[in-house]
Short mmCIF file of N, CA, C and O in Angstrom, two decimals:
data_model
loop_
_atom_site.label_atom_id
_atom_site.label_comp_id
_atom_site.label_asym_id
_atom_site.label_seq_id
_atom_site.Cartn_x
_atom_site.Cartn_y
_atom_site.Cartn_z
N MET A 1 -22.61 -25.93 -12.69
CA MET A 1 -21.46 -24.93 -13.18
C MET A 1 -21.93 -23.53 -13.13
O MET A 1 -23.12 -23.31 -13.39
N TYR A 2 -21.07 -22.73 -12.62
CA TYR A 2 -21.43 -21.29 -12.29
C TYR A 2 -20.33 -20.45 -13.17
O TYR A 2 -19.02 -20.80 -13.14
N VAL A 3 -20.79 -19.35 -13.82
CA VAL A 3 -19.84 -18.37 -14.48
C VAL A 3 -20.02 -17.18 -13.66
O VAL A 3 -21.09 -16.68 -13.53
N GLY A 4 -18.83 -16.46 -13.37
CA GLY A 4 -18.87 -15.19 -12.73
C GLY A 4 -18.10 -14.29 -13.52
O GLY A 4 -16.91 -14.61 -14.17
N THR A 5 -18.51 -13.06 -13.65
CA THR A 5 -17.94 -12.00 -14.48
C THR A 5 -17.76 -10.71 -13.54
O THR A 5 -18.70 -10.40 -12.93
N LEU A 6 -16.87 -9.90 -13.90
CA LEU A 6 -16.64 -8.63 -13.33
C LEU A 6 -16.23 -7.65 -14.46
O LEU A 6 -15.44 -8.01 -15.40
N SER A 7 -16.72 -6.59 -14.45
CA SER A 7 -16.26 -5.50 -15.36
C SER A 7 -15.87 -4.21 -14.56
O SER A 7 -16.64 -3.68 -13.70
N PHE A 8 -14.49 -3.83 -14.65
CA PHE A 8 -14.00 -2.73 -14.06
C PHE A 8 -14.02 -1.50 -14.76
O PHE A 8 -13.36 -1.60 -15.99
N ASP A 9 -14.52 -0.38 -14.46
CA ASP A 9 -14.37 0.85 -15.11
C ASP A 9 -13.39 1.68 -14.34
O ASP A 9 -13.54 1.95 -13.08
N LEU A 10 -12.16 1.90 -14.87
CA LEU A 10 -10.92 2.56 -14.33
C LEU A 10 -10.69 3.87 -14.82
O LEU A 10 -10.79 4.08 -16.09
N LEU A 11 -10.32 4.88 -14.08
CA LEU A 11 -9.71 6.06 -14.35
C LEU A 11 -8.12 5.91 -13.95
O LEU A 11 -7.83 5.68 -12.99
N LEU A 12 -7.42 6.22 -15.05
CA LEU A 12 -5.93 6.07 -15.00
C LEU A 12 -5.29 7.27 -14.42
O LEU A 12 -6.00 8.33 -14.76
N GLY A 13 -4.27 7.19 -13.77
CA GLY A 13 -3.59 8.44 -13.12
C GLY A 13 -2.92 9.35 -14.12
O GLY A 13 -3.67 9.72 -15.27
N ASP A 14 -1.77 9.55 -14.01
CA ASP A 14 -1.04 10.52 -14.91
C ASP A 14 -0.55 9.78 -16.17
O ASP A 14 0.55 9.30 -16.39
N VAL A 15 -1.47 9.60 -17.03
CA VAL A 15 -1.23 8.91 -18.26
C VAL A 15 -1.50 9.96 -19.46
O VAL A 15 -2.63 10.56 -19.43
N ARG A 16 -0.71 10.20 -20.35
CA ARG A 16 -0.80 11.08 -21.42
C ARG A 16 -0.90 10.57 -22.87
O ARG A 16 -1.08 11.30 -23.86
N SER A 17 -0.71 9.21 -23.00
CA SER A 17 -0.62 8.59 -24.32
C SER A 17 -1.20 7.20 -24.13
O SER A 17 -1.25 6.62 -23.04
N LEU A 18 -1.62 6.55 -25.36
CA LEU A 18 -2.04 5.10 -25.26
C LEU A 18 -0.89 4.24 -24.87
O LEU A 18 -1.12 3.18 -24.26
N LYS A 19 0.38 4.61 -25.28
CA LYS A 19 1.51 3.79 -24.80
C LYS A 19 1.62 3.78 -23.44
O LYS A 19 1.82 2.76 -22.77
N GLU A 20 1.51 4.88 -22.70
CA GLU A 20 1.65 4.86 -21.26
C GLU A 20 0.50 4.20 -20.63
O GLU A 20 0.60 3.51 -19.57
N LYS A 21 -0.82 4.26 -21.33
CA LYS A 21 -1.95 3.48 -20.73
C LYS A 21 -1.55 2.01 -20.74
O LYS A 21 -1.94 1.33 -19.82
N ARG A 22 -1.01 1.49 -21.95
CA ARG A 22 -0.63 0.01 -22.00
C ARG A 22 0.31 -0.35 -20.84
O ARG A 22 0.30 -1.44 -20.36
N SER A 23 1.24 0.62 -20.51
CA SER A 23 2.22 0.37 -19.54
C SER A 23 1.61 0.28 -18.05
O SER A 23 2.21 -0.39 -17.08
N VAL A 24 0.34 0.75 -17.92
CA VAL A 24 -0.44 0.71 -16.65
C VAL A 24 -1.41 -0.61 -16.69
O VAL A 24 -1.32 -1.30 -15.75
N VAL A 25 -2.03 -0.74 -17.87
CA VAL A 25 -3.05 -1.68 -17.82
C VAL A 25 -2.49 -3.22 -17.95
O VAL A 25 -2.97 -4.09 -17.37
N ARG A 26 -1.53 -3.35 -18.74
CA ARG A 26 -0.88 -4.77 -19.04
C ARG A 26 -0.44 -5.41 -17.77
O ARG A 26 -0.79 -6.54 -17.56
N PRO A 27 0.33 -4.72 -16.87
CA PRO A 27 0.72 -5.38 -15.63
C PRO A 27 -0.44 -5.78 -14.62
O PRO A 27 -0.47 -6.75 -14.00
N ILE A 28 -1.53 -4.88 -14.70
CA ILE A 28 -2.85 -5.28 -14.02
C ILE A 28 -3.49 -6.51 -14.53
O ILE A 28 -3.69 -7.48 -13.73
N VAL A 29 -3.59 -6.60 -15.91
CA VAL A 29 -4.16 -7.78 -16.54
C VAL A 29 -3.32 -8.94 -16.14
O VAL A 29 -3.81 -10.16 -15.72
N ALA A 30 -1.97 -8.85 -16.30
CA ALA A 30 -1.16 -10.05 -16.12
C ALA A 30 -1.07 -10.48 -14.69
O ALA A 30 -1.22 -11.63 -14.37
N GLU A 31 -1.31 -9.55 -13.73
CA GLU A 31 -1.23 -9.84 -12.31
C GLU A 31 -2.62 -10.61 -11.90
O GLU A 31 -2.72 -11.61 -11.11
N LEU A 32 -3.68 -10.14 -12.42
CA LEU A 32 -4.99 -10.94 -12.25
C LEU A 32 -4.92 -12.36 -12.68
O LEU A 32 -5.35 -13.22 -12.02
N HIS A 33 -4.53 -12.51 -14.04
CA HIS A 33 -4.43 -13.84 -14.63
C HIS A 33 -3.54 -14.72 -13.72
O HIS A 33 -3.83 -15.86 -13.53
N ARG A 34 -2.39 -14.16 -13.39
CA ARG A 34 -1.31 -15.05 -12.71
C ARG A 34 -1.73 -15.39 -11.30
O ARG A 34 -1.69 -16.51 -10.91
N LYS A 35 -2.16 -14.38 -10.49
CA LYS A 35 -2.62 -14.71 -9.17
C LYS A 35 -3.84 -15.53 -8.95
O LYS A 35 -3.96 -16.26 -7.99
N PHE A 36 -4.83 -15.37 -9.74
CA PHE A 36 -6.18 -15.94 -9.59
C PHE A 36 -6.56 -16.84 -10.64
O PHE A 36 -7.65 -17.51 -10.64
N ALA A 37 -5.83 -17.25 -11.74
CA ALA A 37 -6.17 -18.12 -12.74
C ALA A 37 -7.49 -17.80 -13.38
O ALA A 37 -8.40 -18.65 -13.57
N VAL A 38 -7.79 -16.50 -13.76
CA VAL A 38 -9.02 -16.03 -14.30
C VAL A 38 -8.70 -15.57 -15.68
O VAL A 38 -7.54 -15.32 -16.04
N SER A 39 -9.78 -15.53 -16.58
CA SER A 39 -9.60 -15.02 -17.87
C SER A 39 -9.77 -13.46 -17.72
O SER A 39 -10.84 -13.05 -17.06
N VAL A 40 -8.96 -12.76 -18.29
CA VAL A 40 -8.87 -11.19 -17.99
C VAL A 40 -8.44 -10.55 -19.31
O VAL A 40 -7.55 -11.07 -20.02
N ALA A 41 -9.00 -9.44 -19.65
CA ALA A 41 -8.58 -8.67 -20.91
C ALA A 41 -9.06 -7.22 -20.77
O ALA A 41 -10.03 -7.02 -20.05
N GLU A 42 -8.56 -6.32 -21.48
CA GLU A 42 -9.05 -4.98 -21.63
C GLU A 42 -10.20 -5.09 -22.54
O GLU A 42 -9.94 -5.53 -23.72
N VAL A 43 -11.39 -4.71 -22.33
CA VAL A 43 -12.51 -4.98 -23.05
C VAL A 43 -13.18 -3.62 -23.51
O VAL A 43 -14.16 -3.84 -24.30
N GLY A 44 -12.74 -2.60 -23.13
CA GLY A 44 -13.42 -1.33 -23.67
C GLY A 44 -12.56 -0.03 -23.39
O GLY A 44 -11.55 -0.22 -22.80
N ASP A 45 -12.95 1.02 -23.89
CA ASP A 45 -12.28 2.36 -23.83
C ASP A 45 -10.79 2.14 -24.42
O ASP A 45 -9.93 2.98 -23.84
N GLN A 46 -10.58 1.29 -25.44
CA GLN A 46 -9.14 1.27 -25.91
C GLN A 46 -8.75 2.49 -26.50
O GLN A 46 -7.46 2.83 -26.55
N ASP A 47 -9.46 3.42 -27.00
CA ASP A 47 -9.08 4.59 -27.70
C ASP A 47 -9.07 5.83 -26.81
O ASP A 47 -8.52 6.81 -27.15
N LEU A 48 -9.41 5.60 -25.43
CA LEU A 48 -9.23 6.65 -24.53
C LEU A 48 -7.96 6.51 -23.62
O LEU A 48 -7.83 5.41 -23.03
N HIS A 49 -7.09 7.49 -23.46
CA HIS A 49 -5.84 7.12 -22.83
C HIS A 49 -5.90 7.32 -21.28
O HIS A 49 -5.08 6.84 -20.52
N ARG A 50 -6.99 7.89 -20.76
CA ARG A 50 -7.13 7.89 -19.25
C ARG A 50 -8.16 6.95 -18.69
O ARG A 50 -8.56 7.08 -17.51
N ARG A 51 -8.83 6.26 -19.53
CA ARG A 51 -9.86 5.31 -19.11
C ARG A 51 -9.64 3.90 -19.55
O ARG A 51 -9.01 3.88 -20.75
N ALA A 52 -10.04 2.90 -18.75
CA ALA A 52 -9.88 1.60 -19.16
C ALA A 52 -11.02 0.75 -18.63
O ALA A 52 -11.50 1.08 -17.54
N GLU A 53 -11.46 -0.19 -19.32
CA GLU A 53 -12.53 -1.11 -18.87
C GLU A 53 -11.78 -2.60 -18.93
O GLU A 53 -11.26 -2.92 -20.03
N ILE A 54 -11.77 -3.28 -17.75
CA ILE A 54 -11.04 -4.58 -17.77
C ILE A 54 -12.26 -5.53 -17.42
O ILE A 54 -12.99 -5.32 -16.55
N GLY A 55 -12.22 -6.51 -18.11
CA GLY A 55 -13.24 -7.61 -17.85
C GLY A 55 -12.47 -9.05 -17.36
O GLY A 55 -11.36 -9.29 -17.90
N VAL A 56 -13.24 -9.51 -16.33
CA VAL A 56 -12.63 -10.81 -15.73
C VAL A 56 -13.77 -11.87 -15.84
O VAL A 56 -14.98 -11.57 -15.60
N ALA A 57 -13.35 -13.15 -16.06
CA ALA A 57 -14.28 -14.12 -16.08
C ALA A 57 -13.81 -15.40 -15.56
O ALA A 57 -12.60 -15.66 -15.65
N MET A 58 -14.62 -16.28 -14.69
CA MET A 58 -14.16 -17.37 -14.10
C MET A 58 -15.31 -18.38 -14.13
O MET A 58 -16.53 -18.10 -13.97
N VAL A 59 -15.08 -19.78 -14.34
CA VAL A 59 -15.95 -20.83 -14.22
C VAL A 59 -15.53 -21.57 -13.02
O VAL A 59 -14.46 -21.98 -12.70
N SER A 60 -16.60 -22.15 -12.20
CA SER A 60 -16.41 -22.81 -11.00
C SER A 60 -17.66 -23.64 -10.78
O SER A 60 -18.70 -23.42 -11.16
N GLY A 61 -17.47 -24.85 -10.02
CA GLY A 61 -18.59 -25.61 -9.63
C GLY A 61 -19.17 -25.21 -8.24
O GLY A 61 -20.13 -25.75 -7.88
N ASP A 62 -18.56 -24.21 -7.56
CA ASP A 62 -18.95 -23.81 -6.32
C ASP A 62 -19.09 -22.26 -6.24
O ASP A 62 -18.10 -21.55 -6.59
N THR A 63 -20.33 -21.73 -5.96
CA THR A 63 -20.62 -20.25 -6.08
C THR A 63 -19.67 -19.62 -4.79
O THR A 63 -19.25 -18.44 -4.99
N GLY A 64 -19.46 -20.34 -3.75
CA GLY A 64 -18.62 -19.78 -2.73
C GLY A 64 -17.21 -19.44 -3.23
O GLY A 64 -16.74 -18.32 -2.81
N HIS A 65 -16.68 -20.39 -3.80
CA HIS A 65 -15.27 -20.16 -4.23
C HIS A 65 -15.28 -19.17 -5.36
O HIS A 65 -14.38 -18.15 -5.36
N LEU A 66 -16.27 -19.04 -6.19
CA LEU A 66 -16.33 -18.18 -7.28
C LEU A 66 -16.44 -16.72 -6.67
O LEU A 66 -15.63 -15.78 -7.08
N SER A 67 -17.34 -16.51 -5.67
CA SER A 67 -17.44 -15.23 -5.19
C SER A 67 -16.20 -14.77 -4.43
O SER A 67 -15.85 -13.62 -4.45
N GLU A 68 -15.57 -15.71 -3.67
CA GLU A 68 -14.28 -15.42 -3.04
C GLU A 68 -13.13 -14.95 -3.91
O GLU A 68 -12.54 -13.89 -3.75
N VAL A 69 -13.04 -15.48 -5.07
CA VAL A 69 -12.08 -15.15 -6.03
C VAL A 69 -12.38 -13.84 -6.68
O VAL A 69 -11.44 -13.01 -6.78
N LEU A 70 -13.52 -13.58 -7.01
CA LEU A 70 -14.03 -12.28 -7.66
C LEU A 70 -13.76 -11.24 -6.54
O LEU A 70 -13.35 -10.10 -7.02
N ASP A 71 -14.11 -11.56 -5.35
CA ASP A 71 -13.91 -10.45 -4.35
C ASP A 71 -12.38 -10.13 -4.22
O ASP A 71 -12.09 -8.95 -4.12
N ARG A 72 -11.58 -11.15 -4.24
CA ARG A 72 -10.15 -10.88 -4.25
C ARG A 72 -9.55 -10.09 -5.46
O ARG A 72 -8.72 -9.25 -5.39
N CYS A 73 -10.20 -10.45 -6.67
CA CYS A 73 -9.82 -9.52 -7.88
C CYS A 73 -10.23 -8.19 -7.63
O CYS A 73 -9.35 -7.29 -7.93
N GLU A 74 -11.45 -7.97 -7.05
CA GLU A 74 -11.87 -6.61 -6.88
C GLU A 74 -11.02 -5.79 -5.98
O GLU A 74 -10.64 -4.64 -6.17
N ARG A 75 -10.58 -6.56 -4.87
CA ARG A 75 -9.70 -5.84 -3.78
C ARG A 75 -8.35 -5.45 -4.38
O ARG A 75 -7.88 -4.56 -4.02
N LEU A 76 -7.83 -6.42 -5.19
CA LEU A 76 -6.61 -6.04 -5.83
C LEU A 76 -6.60 -4.84 -6.75
O LEU A 76 -5.74 -3.99 -6.68
N ILE A 77 -7.66 -4.66 -7.56
CA ILE A 77 -7.89 -3.52 -8.44
C ILE A 77 -8.02 -2.26 -7.53
O ILE A 77 -7.29 -1.19 -7.86
N ALA A 78 -8.87 -2.39 -6.55
CA ALA A 78 -9.00 -1.26 -5.67
C ALA A 78 -7.88 -0.77 -4.85
O ALA A 78 -7.75 0.47 -4.62
N ALA A 79 -6.84 -1.60 -4.65
CA ALA A 79 -5.81 -1.27 -3.96
C ALA A 79 -4.63 -0.75 -4.81
O ALA A 79 -3.61 -0.22 -4.20
N ARG A 80 -4.80 -0.75 -6.10
CA ARG A 80 -3.63 -0.25 -7.03
C ARG A 80 -3.75 1.36 -7.02
O ARG A 80 -4.65 1.98 -7.22
N PRO A 81 -2.58 1.84 -6.66
CA PRO A 81 -2.57 3.44 -6.46
C PRO A 81 -2.60 4.18 -7.72
O PRO A 81 -2.91 5.30 -7.82
N GLU A 82 -2.25 3.46 -8.86
CA GLU A 82 -2.17 4.11 -10.19
C GLU A 82 -3.42 4.35 -10.87
O GLU A 82 -3.55 4.88 -11.91
N VAL A 83 -4.56 3.57 -10.30
CA VAL A 83 -5.78 3.69 -10.92
C VAL A 83 -6.86 4.09 -9.97
O VAL A 83 -6.65 3.72 -8.71
N GLU A 84 -8.07 4.67 -10.44
CA GLU A 84 -9.14 4.92 -9.55
C GLU A 84 -10.25 4.04 -10.00
O GLU A 84 -10.60 4.04 -11.16
N LEU A 85 -10.78 3.30 -9.23
CA LEU A 85 -11.82 2.43 -9.55
C LEU A 85 -13.23 3.05 -9.38
O LEU A 85 -13.74 3.48 -8.41
N LEU A 86 -13.79 3.34 -10.71
CA LEU A 86 -14.98 4.17 -10.84
C LEU A 86 -16.23 3.30 -10.55
O LEU A 86 -17.22 3.79 -9.90
N SER A 87 -16.19 1.99 -11.13
CA SER A 87 -17.32 1.24 -10.94
C SER A 87 -17.02 -0.32 -11.30
O SER A 87 -16.00 -0.57 -11.89
N VAL A 88 -17.80 -1.07 -10.50
CA VAL A 88 -17.60 -2.53 -10.77
C VAL A 88 -18.99 -3.21 -11.15
O VAL A 88 -20.05 -2.84 -10.35
N ARG A 89 -19.06 -4.01 -12.12
CA ARG A 89 -20.29 -4.77 -12.42
C ARG A 89 -19.97 -6.24 -12.23
O ARG A 89 -19.06 -6.67 -12.83
N ARG A 90 -20.80 -6.85 -11.42
CA ARG A 90 -20.55 -8.25 -11.13
C ARG A 90 -21.87 -9.10 -11.70
O ARG A 90 -22.91 -8.69 -11.40
N ARG A 91 -21.48 -10.14 -12.19
CA ARG A 91 -22.67 -11.10 -12.69
C ARG A 91 -22.27 -12.48 -12.34
O ARG A 91 -21.09 -12.83 -12.68
N LEU A 92 -23.27 -13.25 -12.01
CA LEU A 92 -23.11 -14.75 -11.68
C LEU A 92 -24.18 -15.40 -12.36
O LEU A 92 -25.33 -14.96 -12.44
N HIS A 93 -23.81 -16.41 -13.18
CA HIS A 93 -24.70 -17.12 -14.05
C HIS A 93 -24.63 -18.68 -13.63
O HIS A 93 -23.44 -19.14 -13.48
N GLY A 94 -25.78 -19.28 -13.60
CA GLY A 94 -25.82 -20.72 -13.12
C GLY A 94 -26.43 -21.54 -14.27
O GLY A 94 -26.87 -20.96 -15.33
N ASP A 95 -26.45 -22.76 -14.04
CA ASP A 95 -27.08 -23.63 -15.02
C ASP A 95 -28.53 -23.35 -15.37
O ASP A 95 -28.93 -23.67 -16.53
N ASP A 96 -29.30 -22.80 -14.37
CA ASP A 96 -30.66 -22.51 -14.67
C ASP A 96 -31.00 -21.16 -15.43
O ASP A 96 -32.03 -20.85 -15.62
N ASP A 97 -29.78 -20.46 -15.72
CA ASP A 97 -30.01 -19.17 -16.57
C ASP A 97 -30.39 -19.41 -17.99
O ASP A 97 -29.92 -20.17 -18.57
#
């Protein structure tokens, strides 16, 4: 069994309130969950209206499949015009960790 995680640090575009932030972050979280069947949530910077941290996690029996899905998640975030991807942290954990 392998567990893969991604943590995205995002700078949001023209956002002036936490309500506007939710209207940007929620669709991203929902799309990641729907398209890739991963666990995903906003995990940090909840009190800042122009920054967001989104966490993604997935469990798989195959590291190749796990890496492929995480790569696709990263590409989806990078392609979103309303956010700037500042950094990505990736971790893979196996049975021997």
